[in-house]
Amino acid sequence: DGGITQSPKYLFRKEGQNVTLSCEQNLNHDAMYWYRQDPGQGLRLIYYSQIVNDFQKGDIAEGYSVSREKKESFPLTVTSAQKNPTAFYLCASSNDRVQPQHFGDGTRLSIL
Amino acid sequence: GENVEQHPSTLSVQEGDSAVIKCTYSDSASNYFPWYKQELGKGPQLIIDIRSNVGEKKDQRIAVTLNKTAKHFSLHITETQPEDSAVYFCATLGAGSARQLTFGSGTQLTVLP
């Protein structure tokens, strides 16, 4: 079955530590996205990539970094500069900007 | 940038009744309006979408209506069932290659048996 796989499902970060969230898709989509979801709020865009080796900042990129070296993979690093990283992180992909986005089942990040 | 307001934030209905969720947006150039359903601990799933050249779209018990003049669109669920209980999000996509989806804040729908 085609889909988006996010791992791990739960992740804990210590103070001053960088952590990387994995996102892999086998839908052959060109575009991939990272969103942050906080309780009672909508999804906010962190970074997006419309093609391999290219990515753009979203609305809340500070404290995060990404790479897009392969079409199927779009890992997100939450750096120590992100002072409030506790949230539910969602990865999505689509054929292009105007096509429906398909989401993974998320990674919940907490601070130890 | 785009601003999307979604109402109500919570909605409880009796099984079999209808549910309506409404979103308003600010960018008149927005041209794509999807609705997503999110179950607890899962990612959002697209349930229906509409583009700006269409006023209404229906898929079984789910329908979306769009009023471009008033800049609002609504999700209608008829004959609600307990499995419809979830958080529903609306979103809009503006024109221009740099624009991305802007999401509403979500509606927690509870269908009471």
mmCIF file of C-alpha atoms in Angstrom:
data_model
loop_
_atom_site.group_PDB
_atom_site.id
_atom_site.type_symbol
_atom_site.label_atom_id
_atom_site.label_comp_id
_atom_site.label_asym_id
_atom_site.label_seq_id
_atom_site.Cartn_x
_atom_site.Cartn_y
_atom_site.Cartn_z
ATOM 1 C CA ASP A 1 0.000 0.000 0.000
ATOM 2 C CA GLY A 2 1.230 3.476 -0.823
ATOM 3 C CA GLY A 3 1.501 5.928 1.996
ATOM 4 C CA ILE A 4 3.572 8.085 4.316
ATOM 5 C CA THR A 5 5.529 6.605 7.199
ATOM 6 C CA GLN A 6 6.616 8.757 10.116
ATOM 7 C CA SER A 7 8.958 7.487 12.794
ATOM 8 C CA PRO A 8 9.243 7.252 15.668
ATOM 9 C CA LYS A 9 5.676 7.601 16.933
ATOM 10 C CA TYR A 10 6.904 9.044 20.241
ATOM 11 C CA LEU A 11 10.166 10.912 20.842
ATOM 12 C CA PHE A 12 11.706 12.504 23.890
ATOM 13 C CA ARG A 13 14.271 15.283 23.793
ATOM 14 C CA LYS A 14 16.665 16.372 26.474
ATOM 15 C CA GLU A 15 17.562 20.025 26.964
ATOM 16 C CA GLY A 16 20.164 21.201 24.452
ATOM 17 C CA GLN A 17 19.720 18.165 22.213
ATOM 18 C CA ASN A 18 18.901 18.017 18.522
ATOM 19 C CA VAL A 19 16.470 15.326 17.397
ATOM 20 C CA THR A 20 15.509 14.170 13.910
ATOM 21 C CA LEU A 21 12.044 13.029 12.842
ATOM 22 C CA SER A 22 11.799 10.704 9.887
ATOM 23 C CA CYS A 23 9.288 10.955 7.021
ATOM 24 C CA GLU A 24 9.248 8.544 4.094
ATOM 25 C CA GLN A 25 6.683 8.334 1.284
ATOM 26 C CA ASN A 26 6.200 5.781 -1.486
ATOM 27 C CA LEU A 27 3.514 7.718 -3.343
ATOM 28 C CA ASN A 28 6.030 9.127 -5.849
ATOM 29 C CA HIS A 29 4.968 12.646 -4.838
ATOM 30 C CA ASP A 30 7.191 15.584 -5.682
ATOM 31 C CA ALA A 31 6.094 17.869 -2.829
ATOM 32 C CA MET A 32 6.535 17.196 0.889
ATOM 33 C CA TYR A 33 5.598 19.228 3.957
ATOM 34 C CA TRP A 34 6.160 19.405 7.711
ATOM 35 C CA TYR A 35 3.482 20.771 10.045
ATOM 36 C CA ARG A 36 3.337 21.371 13.755
ATOM 37 C CA GLN A 37 0.077 20.788 15.659
ATOM 38 C CA ASP A 38 -0.513 22.134 19.159
ATOM 39 C CA PRO A 39 -3.583 21.238 21.268
ATOM 40 C CA GLY A 40 -6.713 23.020 20.112
ATOM 41 C CA GLN A 41 -4.952 24.620 17.165
ATOM 42 C CA GLY A 42 -4.770 24.088 13.469
ATOM 43 C CA LEU A 43 -1.739 22.883 11.578
ATOM 44 C CA ARG A 44 1.103 25.344 11.089
ATOM 45 C CA LEU A 45 3.603 24.929 8.265
ATOM 46 C CA ILE A 46 7.250 24.534 9.277
ATOM 47 C CA TYR A 47 9.006 23.722 5.976
ATOM 48 C CA TYR A 48 8.044 22.473 2.555
ATOM 49 C CA SER A 49 9.829 21.080 -0.450
ATOM 50 C CA GLN A 50 8.408 21.091 -3.963
ATOM 51 C CA ILE A 51 11.292 19.177 -5.522
ATOM 52 C CA VAL A 52 14.406 17.249 -4.543
ATOM 53 C CA ASN A 53 17.307 19.405 -3.292
ATOM 54 C CA ASP A 54 15.050 22.404 -2.761
ATOM 55 C CA PHE A 55 13.015 23.488 0.266
ATOM 56 C CA GLN A 56 11.371 26.637 1.596
ATOM 57 C CA LYS A 57 10.593 28.018 5.043
ATOM 58 C CA GLY A 58 7.017 27.988 6.195
ATOM 59 C CA ASP A 59 5.386 30.177 8.822
ATOM 60 C CA ILE A 60 7.281 28.821 11.855
ATOM 61 C CA ALA A 61 10.693 27.631 10.581
ATOM 62 C CA GLU A 62 12.817 29.084 13.406
ATOM 63 C CA GLY A 63 14.542 26.337 15.402
ATOM 64 C CA TYR A 64 13.971 23.680 12.732
ATOM 65 C CA SER A 65 15.973 22.390 9.758
ATOM 66 C CA VAL A 66 15.248 19.973 6.894
ATOM 67 C CA SER A 67 16.927 18.251 3.981
ATOM 68 C CA ARG A 68 15.549 16.747 0.773
ATOM 69 C CA GLU A 69 18.263 14.586 -0.750
ATOM 70 C CA LYS A 70 15.877 11.923 -2.035
ATOM 71 C CA LYS A 71 12.380 12.216 -3.473
ATOM 72 C CA GLU A 72 10.902 9.819 -0.934
ATOM 73 C CA SER A 73 12.498 11.259 2.213
ATOM 74 C CA PHE A 74 12.105 14.581 4.035
ATOM 75 C CA PRO A 75 13.599 14.443 7.574
ATOM 76 C CA LEU A 76 12.977 17.243 10.066
ATOM 77 C CA THR A 77 15.530 18.194 12.724
ATOM 78 C CA VAL A 78 14.286 19.970 15.827
ATOM 79 C CA THR A 79 17.306 21.890 17.080
ATOM 80 C CA SER A 80 18.131 23.106 20.563
ATOM 81 C CA ALA A 81 17.233 26.603 19.342
ATOM 82 C CA GLN A 82 13.556 25.581 19.326
ATOM 83 C CA LYS A 83 12.604 26.538 22.875
ATOM 84 C CA ASN A 84 9.111 25.050 22.882
ATOM 85 C CA PRO A 85 9.375 21.851 20.853
ATOM 86 C CA THR A 86 6.645 19.837 22.606
ATOM 87 C CA ALA A 87 4.024 19.204 19.907
ATOM 88 C CA PHE A 88 2.582 16.716 17.434
ATOM 89 C CA TYR A 89 4.531 16.801 14.149
ATOM 90 C CA LEU A 90 2.878 15.825 10.897
ATOM 91 C CA CYS A 91 4.467 15.118 7.536
ATOM 92 C CA ALA A 92 2.494 15.301 4.293
ATOM 93 C CA SER A 93 3.072 14.892 0.575
ATOM 94 C CA SER A 94 1.273 15.784 -2.646
ATOM 95 C CA ASN A 95 1.772 15.584 -6.397
ATOM 96 C CA ASP A 96 2.112 19.337 -6.506
ATOM 97 C CA ARG A 97 1.012 22.439 -4.630
ATOM 98 C CA VAL A 98 -2.569 22.395 -5.874
ATOM 99 C CA GLN A 99 -3.206 18.692 -5.363
ATOM 100 C CA PRO A 100 -4.556 17.129 -2.140
ATOM 101 C CA GLN A 101 -2.060 16.484 0.606
ATOM 102 C CA HIS A 102 -1.733 13.039 2.181
ATOM 103 C CA PHE A 103 -0.617 12.875 5.807
ATOM 104 C CA GLY A 104 1.368 10.460 7.911
ATOM 105 C CA ASP A 105 0.244 9.495 11.431
ATOM 106 C CA GLY A 106 2.595 11.906 13.161
ATOM 107 C CA THR A 107 5.356 11.955 15.755
ATOM 108 C CA ARG A 108 4.676 13.234 19.264
ATOM 109 C CA LEU A 109 7.726 15.028 20.670
ATOM 110 C CA SER A 110 8.087 15.717 24.377
ATOM 111 C CA ILE A 111 10.780 17.283 26.539
ATOM 112 C CA LEU A 112 12.425 15.287 29.331
ATOM 113 C CA GLY B 1 -1.292 36.402 4.715
ATOM 114 C CA GLU B 2 -4.425 34.301 4.621
ATOM 115 C CA ASN B 3 -6.583 34.067 7.756
ATOM 116 C CA VAL B 4 -9.029 31.166 8.163
ATOM 117 C CA GLU B 5 -11.606 31.160 10.951
ATOM 118 C CA GLN B 6 -13.502 27.971 11.765
ATOM 119 C CA HIS B 7 -16.682 27.656 13.837
ATOM 120 C CA PRO B 8 -17.788 26.110 16.062
ATOM 121 C CA SER B 9 -14.776 24.770 17.971
ATOM 122 C CA THR B 10 -16.903 21.976 19.468
ATOM 123 C CA LEU B 11 -20.146 20.456 18.206
ATOM 124 C CA SER B 12 -22.304 17.712 19.717
ATOM 125 C CA VAL B 13 -25.165 16.143 17.783
ATOM 126 C CA GLN B 14 -27.450 13.187 18.246
ATOM 127 C CA GLU B 15 -26.867 10.205 16.006
ATOM 128 C CA GLY B 16 -28.866 10.641 12.812
ATOM 129 C CA ASP B 17 -28.905 14.432 12.985
ATOM 130 C CA SER B 18 -26.966 16.730 10.663
ATOM 131 C CA ALA B 19 -23.785 18.628 11.499
ATOM 132 C CA VAL B 20 -22.579 21.846 9.869
ATOM 133 C CA ILE B 21 -19.128 23.406 10.252
ATOM 134 C CA LYS B 22 -18.331 26.772 8.724
ATOM 135 C CA CYS B 23 -15.088 28.465 7.705
ATOM 136 C CA THR B 24 -14.452 32.020 6.574
ATOM 137 C CA TYR B 25 -11.314 33.199 4.815
ATOM 138 C CA SER B 26 -9.724 36.530 4.006
ATOM 139 C CA ASP B 27 -7.880 36.071 0.688
ATOM 140 C CA SER B 28 -10.283 36.469 -2.220
ATOM 141 C CA ALA B 29 -7.694 34.805 -4.497
ATOM 142 C CA SER B 30 -7.979 31.469 -2.633
ATOM 143 C CA ASN B 31 -9.070 28.796 -5.071
ATOM 144 C CA TYR B 32 -8.910 25.395 -3.357
ATOM 145 C CA PHE B 33 -10.783 24.377 -0.193
ATOM 146 C CA PRO B 34 -10.190 20.924 1.340
ATOM 147 C CA TRP B 35 -11.705 19.411 4.478
ATOM 148 C CA TYR B 36 -9.796 16.952 6.645
ATOM 149 C CA LYS B 37 -10.926 14.526 9.365
ATOM 150 C CA GLN B 38 -8.484 13.692 12.151
ATOM 151 C CA GLU B 39 -9.054 10.812 14.550
ATOM 152 C CA LEU B 40 -7.251 10.654 17.873
ATOM 153 C CA GLY B 41 -3.533 9.928 17.492
ATOM 154 C CA LYS B 42 -3.735 9.853 13.697
ATOM 155 C CA GLY B 43 -2.877 12.186 10.847
ATOM 156 C CA PRO B 44 -5.613 14.151 9.040
ATOM 157 C CA GLN B 45 -7.401 12.424 6.174
ATOM 158 C CA LEU B 46 -8.901 14.298 3.240
ATOM 159 C CA ILE B 47 -12.665 13.733 3.170
ATOM 160 C CA ILE B 48 -13.817 16.194 0.512
ATOM 161 C CA ASP B 49 -12.508 19.214 -1.369
ATOM 162 C CA ILE B 50 -13.871 21.891 -3.668
ATOM 163 C CA ARG B 51 -12.323 24.278 -6.154
ATOM 164 C CA SER B 52 -13.393 27.848 -6.758
ATOM 165 C CA ASN B 53 -15.210 27.160 -10.027
ATOM 166 C CA VAL B 54 -17.762 24.961 -8.222
ATOM 167 C CA GLY B 55 -20.409 26.049 -5.693
ATOM 168 C CA GLU B 56 -21.256 22.684 -4.165
ATOM 169 C CA LYS B 57 -19.894 19.149 -4.079
ATOM 170 C CA LYS B 58 -21.406 16.050 -2.518
ATOM 171 C CA ASP B 59 -20.045 12.613 -1.646
ATOM 172 C CA GLN B 60 -22.627 10.343 -0.024
ATOM 173 C CA ARG B 61 -23.391 11.843 3.429
ATOM 174 C CA ILE B 62 -20.828 14.624 3.116
ATOM 175 C CA ALA B 63 -21.213 17.887 1.186
ATOM 176 C CA VAL B 64 -19.278 21.124 0.930
ATOM 177 C CA THR B 65 -20.700 24.454 -0.193
ATOM 178 C CA LEU B 66 -18.679 27.490 -1.252
ATOM 179 C CA ASN B 67 -19.768 31.117 -1.343
ATOM 180 C CA LYS B 68 -16.899 33.054 -2.951
ATOM 181 C CA THR B 69 -18.662 36.397 -2.671
ATOM 182 C CA ALA B 70 -19.021 36.075 1.085
ATOM 183 C CA LYS B 71 -15.701 34.188 1.387
ATOM 184 C CA HIS B 72 -17.022 31.276 3.347
ATOM 185 C CA PHE B 73 -17.431 27.546 2.860
ATOM 186 C CA SER B 74 -19.165 24.906 4.915
ATOM 187 C CA LEU B 75 -19.031 21.175 5.584
ATOM 188 C CA HIS B 76 -22.361 19.375 5.910
ATOM 189 C CA ILE B 77 -22.613 15.854 7.326
ATOM 190 C CA THR B 78 -26.047 14.234 7.193
ATOM 191 C CA GLU B 79 -27.315 11.162 9.074
ATOM 192 C CA THR B 80 -24.382 11.348 11.472
ATOM 193 C CA GLN B 81 -22.969 8.153 12.960
ATOM 194 C CA PRO B 82 -20.742 7.602 16.026
ATOM 195 C CA GLU B 83 -17.770 6.938 13.723
ATOM 196 C CA ASP B 84 -18.090 10.503 12.428
ATOM 197 C CA SER B 85 -16.792 11.687 15.827
ATOM 198 C CA ALA B 86 -13.404 13.317 15.195
ATOM 199 C CA VAL B 87 -11.725 16.695 14.717
ATOM 200 C CA TYR B 88 -12.484 18.334 11.381
ATOM 201 C CA PHE B 89 -10.224 20.945 9.770
ATOM 202 C CA CYS B 90 -10.913 23.244 6.875
ATOM 203 C CA ALA B 91 -8.113 24.736 4.791
ATOM 204 C CA THR B 92 -7.618 27.167 1.923
ATOM 205 C CA LEU B 93 -4.995 27.498 -0.772
ATOM 206 C CA GLY B 94 -4.213 30.910 -2.233
ATOM 207 C CA ALA B 95 -3.141 31.674 -5.769
ATOM 208 C CA GLY B 96 0.546 32.094 -6.534
ATOM 209 C CA SER B 97 3.323 29.513 -6.523
ATOM 210 C CA ALA B 98 4.575 30.516 -3.055
ATOM 211 C CA ARG B 99 1.224 30.065 -1.339
ATOM 212 C CA GLN B 100 0.575 26.966 0.761
ATOM 213 C CA LEU B 101 -2.423 25.570 2.665
ATOM 214 C CA THR B 102 -3.720 27.621 5.600
ATOM 215 C CA PHE B 103 -5.715 25.594 8.131
ATOM 216 C CA GLY B 104 -8.585 26.509 10.404
ATOM 217 C CA SER B 105 -8.294 25.759 14.122
ATOM 218 C CA GLY B 106 -10.481 22.649 13.999
ATOM 219 C CA THR B 107 -13.919 21.487 15.199
ATOM 220 C CA GLN B 108 -14.308 18.615 17.639
ATOM 221 C CA LEU B 109 -17.454 16.785 16.506
ATOM 222 C CA THR B 110 -19.075 14.347 18.926
ATOM 223 C CA VAL B 111 -21.954 12.183 17.731
ATOM 224 C CA LEU B 112 -23.989 10.962 20.696
ATOM 225 C CA PRO B 113 -25.591 7.513 20.352
#
